[in-house]
mmCIF file of C-alpha atoms in Angstrom:
data_model
loop_
_atom_site.group_PDB
_atom_site.id
_atom_site.type_symbol
_atom_site.label_atom_id
_atom_site.label_comp_id
_atom_site.label_asym_id
_atom_site.label_seq_id
_atom_site.Cartn_x
_atom_site.Cartn_y
_atom_site.Cartn_z
ATOM 1 C CA MET A 1 -40.769 13.848 -16.142
ATOM 2 C CA TYR A 2 -38.542 11.014 -15.004
ATOM 3 C CA HIS A 3 -36.979 13.561 -12.656
ATOM 4 C CA VAL A 4 -35.232 15.139 -15.643
ATOM 5 C CA ARG A 5 -34.548 18.848 -15.438
ATOM 6 C CA HIS A 6 -36.326 21.137 -17.971
ATOM 7 C CA ASP A 7 -33.050 22.533 -19.198
ATOM 8 C CA THR A 8 -31.794 19.043 -19.898
ATOM 9 C CA LEU A 9 -34.884 18.289 -21.987
ATOM 10 C CA ARG A 10 -34.359 21.532 -23.804
ATOM 11 C CA TYR A 11 -30.711 20.530 -24.506
ATOM 12 C CA TYR A 12 -31.873 17.145 -25.888
ATOM 13 C CA ASP A 13 -34.263 19.051 -28.111
ATOM 14 C CA LYS A 14 -31.542 21.478 -29.279
ATOM 15 C CA ILE A 15 -29.169 18.707 -30.380
ATOM 16 C CA GLY A 16 -31.992 16.792 -32.043
ATOM 17 C CA LEU A 17 -31.825 13.799 -29.709
ATOM 18 C CA LEU A 18 -35.262 14.058 -28.142
ATOM 19 C CA LYS A 19 -37.828 16.443 -29.625
ATOM 20 C CA PRO A 20 -41.276 16.765 -28.089
ATOM 21 C CA THR A 21 -44.135 15.691 -30.292
ATOM 22 C CA LEU A 22 -45.892 18.980 -29.518
ATOM 23 C CA LYS A 23 -44.660 22.371 -28.217
ATOM 24 C CA LYS A 24 -47.290 24.913 -27.244
ATOM 25 C CA GLU A 25 -46.976 28.697 -27.162
ATOM 26 C CA ASN A 26 -47.054 28.646 -23.344
ATOM 27 C CA GLY A 27 -43.810 26.624 -23.354
ATOM 28 C CA TYR A 28 -45.385 23.290 -22.375
ATOM 29 C CA ARG A 29 -43.829 20.288 -24.109
ATOM 30 C CA TYR A 30 -45.803 17.129 -24.833
ATOM 31 C CA TYR A 31 -44.246 13.698 -25.222
ATOM 32 C CA THR A 32 -45.733 10.482 -26.565
ATOM 33 C CA ILE A 33 -45.129 6.959 -25.388
ATOM 34 C CA ARG A 34 -42.474 6.578 -28.125
ATOM 35 C CA ASP A 35 -40.767 9.727 -26.856
ATOM 36 C CA LEU A 36 -40.694 8.275 -23.350
ATOM 37 C CA GLU A 37 -39.148 5.046 -24.687
ATOM 38 C CA LEU A 38 -36.456 7.137 -26.338
ATOM 39 C CA LEU A 39 -35.925 9.047 -23.091
ATOM 40 C CA GLU A 40 -35.486 5.737 -21.234
ATOM 41 C CA SER A 41 -32.722 4.775 -23.766
ATOM 42 C CA ILE A 42 -31.065 8.167 -23.193
ATOM 43 C CA LEU A 43 -31.173 7.807 -19.426
ATOM 44 C CA LEU A 44 -29.812 4.282 -19.647
ATOM 45 C CA SER A 45 -26.927 5.548 -21.798
ATOM 46 C CA ARG A 46 -26.190 8.229 -19.220
ATOM 47 C CA GLN A 47 -26.252 5.625 -16.458
ATOM 48 C CA LEU A 48 -23.840 3.445 -18.425
ATOM 49 C CA ASP A 49 -21.686 6.507 -19.200
ATOM 50 C CA ILE A 50 -22.169 6.035 -22.963
ATOM 51 C CA PRO A 51 -21.571 9.267 -24.881
ATOM 52 C CA LEU A 52 -24.719 10.843 -26.223
ATOM 53 C CA LYS A 53 -23.144 11.414 -29.626
ATOM 54 C CA ARG A 54 -22.514 7.672 -29.993
ATOM 55 C CA LEU A 55 -26.088 6.900 -28.922
ATOM 56 C CA GLN A 56 -27.399 9.446 -31.415
ATOM 57 C CA GLU A 57 -25.507 7.736 -34.192
ATOM 58 C CA ILE A 58 -27.078 4.389 -33.278
ATOM 59 C CA LEU A 59 -30.534 5.891 -33.007
ATOM 60 C CA ASN A 60 -30.255 7.524 -36.392
ATOM 61 C CA GLN A 61 -29.062 4.577 -38.471
ATOM 62 C CA GLY A 62 -28.335 1.607 -36.225
ATOM 63 C CA ASN A 63 -29.599 -1.940 -36.257
ATOM 64 C CA ILE A 64 -29.431 -4.662 -33.611
ATOM 65 C CA ASP A 65 -25.800 -5.490 -34.476
ATOM 66 C CA ASP A 66 -24.870 -1.832 -33.857
ATOM 67 C CA TYR A 67 -26.483 -2.027 -30.374
ATOM 68 C CA ILE A 68 -24.571 -5.248 -29.633
ATOM 69 C CA LYS A 69 -21.305 -3.600 -30.694
ATOM 70 C CA LEU A 70 -22.103 -0.525 -28.684
ATOM 71 C CA PHE A 71 -22.644 -2.499 -25.477
ATOM 72 C CA SER A 72 -19.638 -4.785 -26.194
ATOM 73 C CA ASP A 73 -17.305 -1.811 -26.712
ATOM 74 C CA HIS A 74 -18.610 -0.147 -23.557
ATOM 75 C CA GLU A 75 -18.224 -3.351 -21.614
ATOM 76 C CA SER A 76 -14.531 -3.379 -22.559
ATOM 77 C CA PHE A 77 -14.281 0.287 -21.562
ATOM 78 C CA ILE A 78 -15.816 -0.484 -18.183
ATOM 79 C CA GLU A 79 -13.469 -3.418 -17.618
ATOM 80 C CA GLU A 80 -10.489 -1.172 -18.297
ATOM 81 C CA LYS A 81 -11.912 1.440 -15.977
ATOM 82 C CA ILE A 82 -12.374 -1.166 -13.212
ATOM 83 C CA LYS A 83 -8.747 -2.193 -13.702
ATOM 84 C CA GLN A 84 -7.621 1.385 -13.399
ATOM 85 C CA LEU A 85 -9.758 1.934 -10.271
ATOM 86 C CA ASN A 86 -8.398 -1.215 -8.666
ATOM 87 C CA GLU A 87 -4.850 0.082 -9.279
ATOM 88 C CA LEU A 88 -5.874 3.440 -7.840
ATOM 89 C CA LYS A 89 -7.365 1.702 -4.815
ATOM 90 C CA LYS A 90 -4.040 -0.113 -4.260
ATOM 91 C CA GLU A 91 -2.230 3.240 -4.323
ATOM 92 C CA VAL A 92 -4.717 4.812 -1.941
ATOM 93 C CA SER A 93 -4.315 1.861 0.430
ATOM 94 C CA ARG A 94 -0.522 2.157 0.202
ATOM 95 C CA PHE A 95 -0.594 5.865 1.097
ATOM 96 C CA LYS A 96 -3.095 5.198 3.869
ATOM 97 C CA GLN A 97 -0.737 2.664 5.447
ATOM 98 C CA LYS A 98 2.124 5.145 5.163
ATOM 99 C CA THR A 99 0.159 7.869 6.913
ATOM 100 C CA ILE A 100 -0.858 5.445 9.713
ATOM 101 C CA ALA A 101 2.821 4.426 10.155
ATOM 102 C CA MET A 102 3.810 8.103 10.215
ATOM 103 C CA ARG A 103 1.181 8.914 12.812
ATOM 104 C CA ASN A 104 2.229 6.046 15.075
ATOM 105 C CA PHE A 105 5.980 6.746 14.723
ATOM 106 C CA GLU A 106 7.940 8.642 17.391
ATOM 107 C CA ASN A 107 11.522 9.795 16.936
ATOM 108 C CA ASP A 108 13.593 7.605 19.189
ATOM 109 C CA GLU A 109 16.293 8.683 21.585
ATOM 110 C CA TRP A 110 19.793 7.954 20.469
ATOM 111 C CA PRO A 111 20.376 4.190 20.263
ATOM 112 C CA GLU A 112 23.407 2.920 22.081
ATOM 113 C CA ILE A 113 24.235 0.812 19.029
ATOM 114 C CA PRO A 114 22.988 2.288 15.732
ATOM 115 C CA THR A 115 21.479 0.162 12.950
ATOM 116 C CA TYR A 116 23.834 -0.736 10.093
ATOM 117 C CA GLU A 117 22.681 -2.079 6.738
ATOM 118 C CA SER A 118 24.458 -3.237 3.640
ATOM 119 C CA ILE A 119 22.802 -1.352 0.772
ATOM 120 C CA ASP A 120 22.830 -1.927 -2.976
ATOM 121 C CA LYS A 121 20.390 0.333 -4.792
ATOM 122 C CA ILE A 122 20.401 2.230 -8.053
ATOM 123 C CA LEU A 123 19.054 5.791 -7.657
ATOM 124 C CA LEU A 124 18.230 8.267 -10.342
ATOM 125 C CA PHE A 125 18.308 12.005 -9.657
ATOM 126 C CA ILE A 126 16.512 14.348 -12.025
ATOM 127 C CA SER A 127 17.295 18.032 -12.187
ATOM 128 C CA GLN A 128 14.301 20.156 -11.093
ATOM 129 C CA LYS A 129 15.519 22.793 -13.519
ATOM 130 C CA GLY A 130 15.060 20.599 -16.560
ATOM 131 C CA ASP A 131 12.190 20.356 -19.017
ATOM 132 C CA GLU A 132 10.970 16.971 -17.856
ATOM 133 C CA SER A 133 7.644 16.578 -16.088
ATOM 134 C CA LEU A 134 8.670 15.571 -12.620
ATOM 135 C CA ALA A 135 5.107 14.677 -11.642
ATOM 136 C CA GLU A 136 5.076 11.954 -14.246
ATOM 137 C CA ILE A 137 8.623 10.773 -13.545
ATOM 138 C CA VAL A 138 8.257 10.290 -9.819
ATOM 139 C CA LYS A 139 4.726 8.901 -9.909
ATOM 140 C CA ASN A 140 4.275 6.128 -7.295
ATOM 141 C CA LYS A 141 7.937 6.481 -6.156
ATOM 142 C CA ASP A 142 9.357 7.321 -2.755
ATOM 143 C CA LEU A 143 11.180 10.609 -3.201
ATOM 144 C CA ILE A 144 14.871 10.655 -2.343
ATOM 145 C CA LEU A 145 16.884 13.755 -1.335
ATOM 146 C CA ILE A 146 20.635 13.929 -1.689
ATOM 147 C CA THR A 147 22.878 16.152 0.431
ATOM 148 C CA LYS A 148 25.838 18.329 -0.404
ATOM 149 C CA TYR A 149 28.207 20.769 1.306
ATOM 150 C CA ASN A 150 27.770 24.480 0.583
ATOM 151 C CA GLU A 151 30.555 27.074 0.262
ATOM 152 C CA GLU A 152 30.746 27.456 3.996
ATOM 153 C CA GLY A 153 31.180 23.682 4.454
ATOM 154 C CA ALA A 154 27.706 23.150 5.932
ATOM 155 C CA LEU A 155 25.691 20.089 5.012
ATOM 156 C CA ILE A 156 22.521 20.955 3.167
ATOM 157 C CA VAL A 157 19.930 19.228 0.910
ATOM 158 C CA ASP A 158 20.629 19.700 -2.745
ATOM 159 C CA SER A 159 17.304 21.260 -3.719
ATOM 160 C CA SER A 160 18.146 21.195 -7.442
ATOM 161 C CA LEU A 161 17.796 17.395 -7.592
ATOM 162 C CA ILE A 162 14.944 15.002 -6.843
ATOM 163 C CA GLY A 163 15.645 11.252 -6.836
ATOM 164 C CA PHE A 164 14.001 7.877 -6.683
ATOM 165 C CA GLU A 165 14.990 4.213 -6.828
ATOM 166 C CA ILE A 166 14.891 2.301 -10.083
ATOM 167 C CA PHE A 167 14.698 -1.525 -10.234
ATOM 168 C CA GLU A 168 16.102 -4.002 -12.673
ATOM 169 C CA ASP A 169 12.696 -5.530 -13.476
ATOM 170 C CA GLU A 170 11.004 -2.203 -14.406
ATOM 171 C CA SER A 171 11.090 -0.760 -17.851
ATOM 172 C CA PHE A 172 12.568 2.692 -17.412
ATOM 173 C CA ASP A 173 14.275 4.551 -20.307
ATOM 174 C CA ILE A 174 16.883 6.648 -18.517
ATOM 175 C CA GLU A 175 18.400 8.017 -21.708
ATOM 176 C CA LYS A 176 15.288 9.961 -22.620
ATOM 177 C CA TYR A 177 15.942 12.350 -19.727
ATOM 178 C CA LYS A 178 18.492 15.080 -20.428
ATOM 179 C CA ASN A 179 19.255 16.304 -16.905
ATOM 180 C CA TYR A 180 19.846 13.319 -14.661
ATOM 181 C CA MET A 181 22.435 11.750 -12.416
ATOM 182 C CA LYS A 182 22.707 8.016 -11.813
ATOM 183 C CA TYR A 183 23.817 7.167 -8.305
ATOM 184 C CA HIS A 184 24.798 3.727 -6.994
ATOM 185 C CA LEU A 185 23.932 3.578 -3.334
ATOM 186 C CA LYS A 186 26.189 0.651 -2.366
ATOM 187 C CA GLY A 187 28.049 -0.243 0.792
ATOM 188 C CA ARG A 188 27.597 -0.135 4.497
ATOM 189 C CA TYR A 189 25.293 2.510 5.892
ATOM 190 C CA MET A 190 24.121 3.747 9.267
ATOM 191 C CA THR A 191 20.305 4.006 8.989
ATOM 192 C CA PHE A 192 17.751 5.903 11.005
ATOM 193 C CA SER A 193 14.001 6.434 10.603
ATOM 194 C CA ARG A 194 12.938 9.974 11.411
ATOM 195 C CA LYS A 195 9.955 12.318 11.204
ATOM 196 C CA GLY A 196 10.403 16.028 10.681
ATOM 197 C CA THR A 197 11.200 18.870 8.325
ATOM 198 C CA VAL A 198 14.214 18.901 6.044
ATOM 199 C CA GLU A 199 15.915 21.213 8.495
ATOM 200 C CA ASN A 200 15.190 18.738 11.273
ATOM 201 C CA MET A 201 16.703 15.948 9.197
ATOM 202 C CA ILE A 202 19.888 17.891 8.505
ATOM 203 C CA ASP A 203 20.246 18.785 12.179
ATOM 204 C CA PHE A 204 19.788 15.137 13.115
ATOM 205 C CA ILE A 205 22.332 13.951 10.540
ATOM 206 C CA ASN A 206 24.911 16.443 11.824
ATOM 207 C CA ALA A 207 24.273 15.316 15.382
ATOM 208 C CA ALA A 208 24.456 11.579 14.401
ATOM 209 C CA MET A 209 27.757 12.024 12.581
ATOM 210 C CA SER A 210 29.169 13.893 15.520
ATOM 211 C CA LYS A 211 27.874 11.309 18.096
ATOM 212 C CA TYR A 212 29.102 8.286 16.256
ATOM 213 C CA GLY A 213 32.389 9.788 15.206
ATOM 214 C CA ILE A 214 31.904 10.133 11.426
ATOM 215 C CA GLU A 215 34.454 12.760 10.411
ATOM 216 C CA ASP A 216 34.602 12.199 6.700
ATOM 217 C CA GLU A 217 32.628 14.580 4.417
ATOM 218 C CA VAL A 218 30.098 11.878 3.480
ATOM 219 C CA LEU A 219 26.869 12.585 1.572
ATOM 220 C CA PRO A 220 23.854 11.174 3.418
ATOM 221 C CA ILE A 221 20.675 10.223 1.550
ATOM 222 C CA ILE A 222 17.157 10.939 2.785
ATOM 223 C CA GLU A 223 14.473 8.542 1.461
ATOM 224 C CA CYS A 224 11.060 10.002 2.063
ATOM 225 C CA THR A 225 8.333 7.416 2.572
ATOM 226 C CA PHE A 226 5.623 10.034 2.948
ATOM 227 C CA ASN A 227 5.519 13.807 2.773
ATOM 228 C CA MET A 228 2.865 15.645 4.761
ATOM 229 C CA VAL A 229 2.517 18.876 2.841
ATOM 230 C CA ARG A 230 1.078 21.881 4.714
ATOM 231 C CA LEU A 231 0.424 25.156 2.854
ATOM 232 C CA ASP A 232 1.129 27.421 5.841
ATOM 233 C CA GLU A 233 4.078 25.476 7.274
ATOM 234 C CA SER A 234 7.066 23.374 6.323
ATOM 235 C CA THR A 235 6.467 19.904 4.893
ATOM 236 C CA ILE A 236 6.855 17.023 7.450
ATOM 237 C CA HIS A 237 8.757 14.113 5.975
ATOM 238 C CA PHE A 238 8.544 10.517 7.192
ATOM 239 C CA ALA A 239 11.924 9.281 6.082
ATOM 240 C CA LYS A 240 14.784 6.872 6.273
ATOM 241 C CA ILE A 241 18.243 8.360 6.528
ATOM 242 C CA TYR A 242 21.313 6.614 5.056
ATOM 243 C CA ILE A 243 24.719 7.747 6.360
ATOM 244 C CA PRO A 244 27.619 6.104 4.543
ATOM 245 C CA ILE A 245 30.292 4.396 6.660
ATOM 246 C CA HIS A 246 33.830 4.288 5.312
ATOM 247 C CA GLU A 247 35.536 1.373 6.964
#
C-alpha cells in the first residue's frame, strides 16, 4: 500500500498514529478511505521532514491554525537548513579548490632569488594537551605548525601546539582557553610553497637556511593549506613556509 513497508504500518499502529479499521486473524489489515487520507498526511510529513510526534499532536487536537503554524514553523526550519547547507557547500568548494591546487602543484627547484614578504599576522597556538576541543577551535581554519629546537639542537615541529590565524574582524574569545600562546608573526620572511610530509618540510627548511645563509636559530612557521591524511602512511601537507629574516 503506497509502497509502505508492512513493518512501518505496524509501527504506526503501535504508536497509535494509523490503526487499521479491521485486523483479521490471518494478519491482514484493512484500511478505509479515511485511513488512506491519514496515511497521505503521514507520508507528506515524512517527505517534509516533520516529526511524527508533532504531526500526531496536530491530528489529535489541532485545527486549521495549528496546521498553518506547523507549516510556518517548518518553513523557517527549512530556510535555516538551506542556509546551513549553502555554508557547507562553500566549505566543500573551498576544500575542493585546495585539493586541485595541491594536485597541480610541483615542488620547484631552488630559486635563484627567493621570495620575501612583509608579514603581519596574529597567530594563536593551542596546547594539544589541554581540555579544549581542538576540532571546534580550528574549524574552517588553516592549521599552523610552529618549530623549535630539541635538546640536540635539531630543528623539529613542536607537536604539542596547533595554531591558526585570528583576524581583527572575527569574534574570538581568546581568554576562555587555558592553554594557549599568542604569537605575533611580524617582520620580513622568506616564503616557500611546498608539498610533503612534516619530515620533508623540516629537511627543506634546514636546506633553505643553509643555502641562503641563515645562521641564526630562527623559528620557521609552517602554514598548512590542506592536509591529505592517509591511514597507512604519513600525512601529506600542502603548505606555505615562513622563515624569519633578521636584517
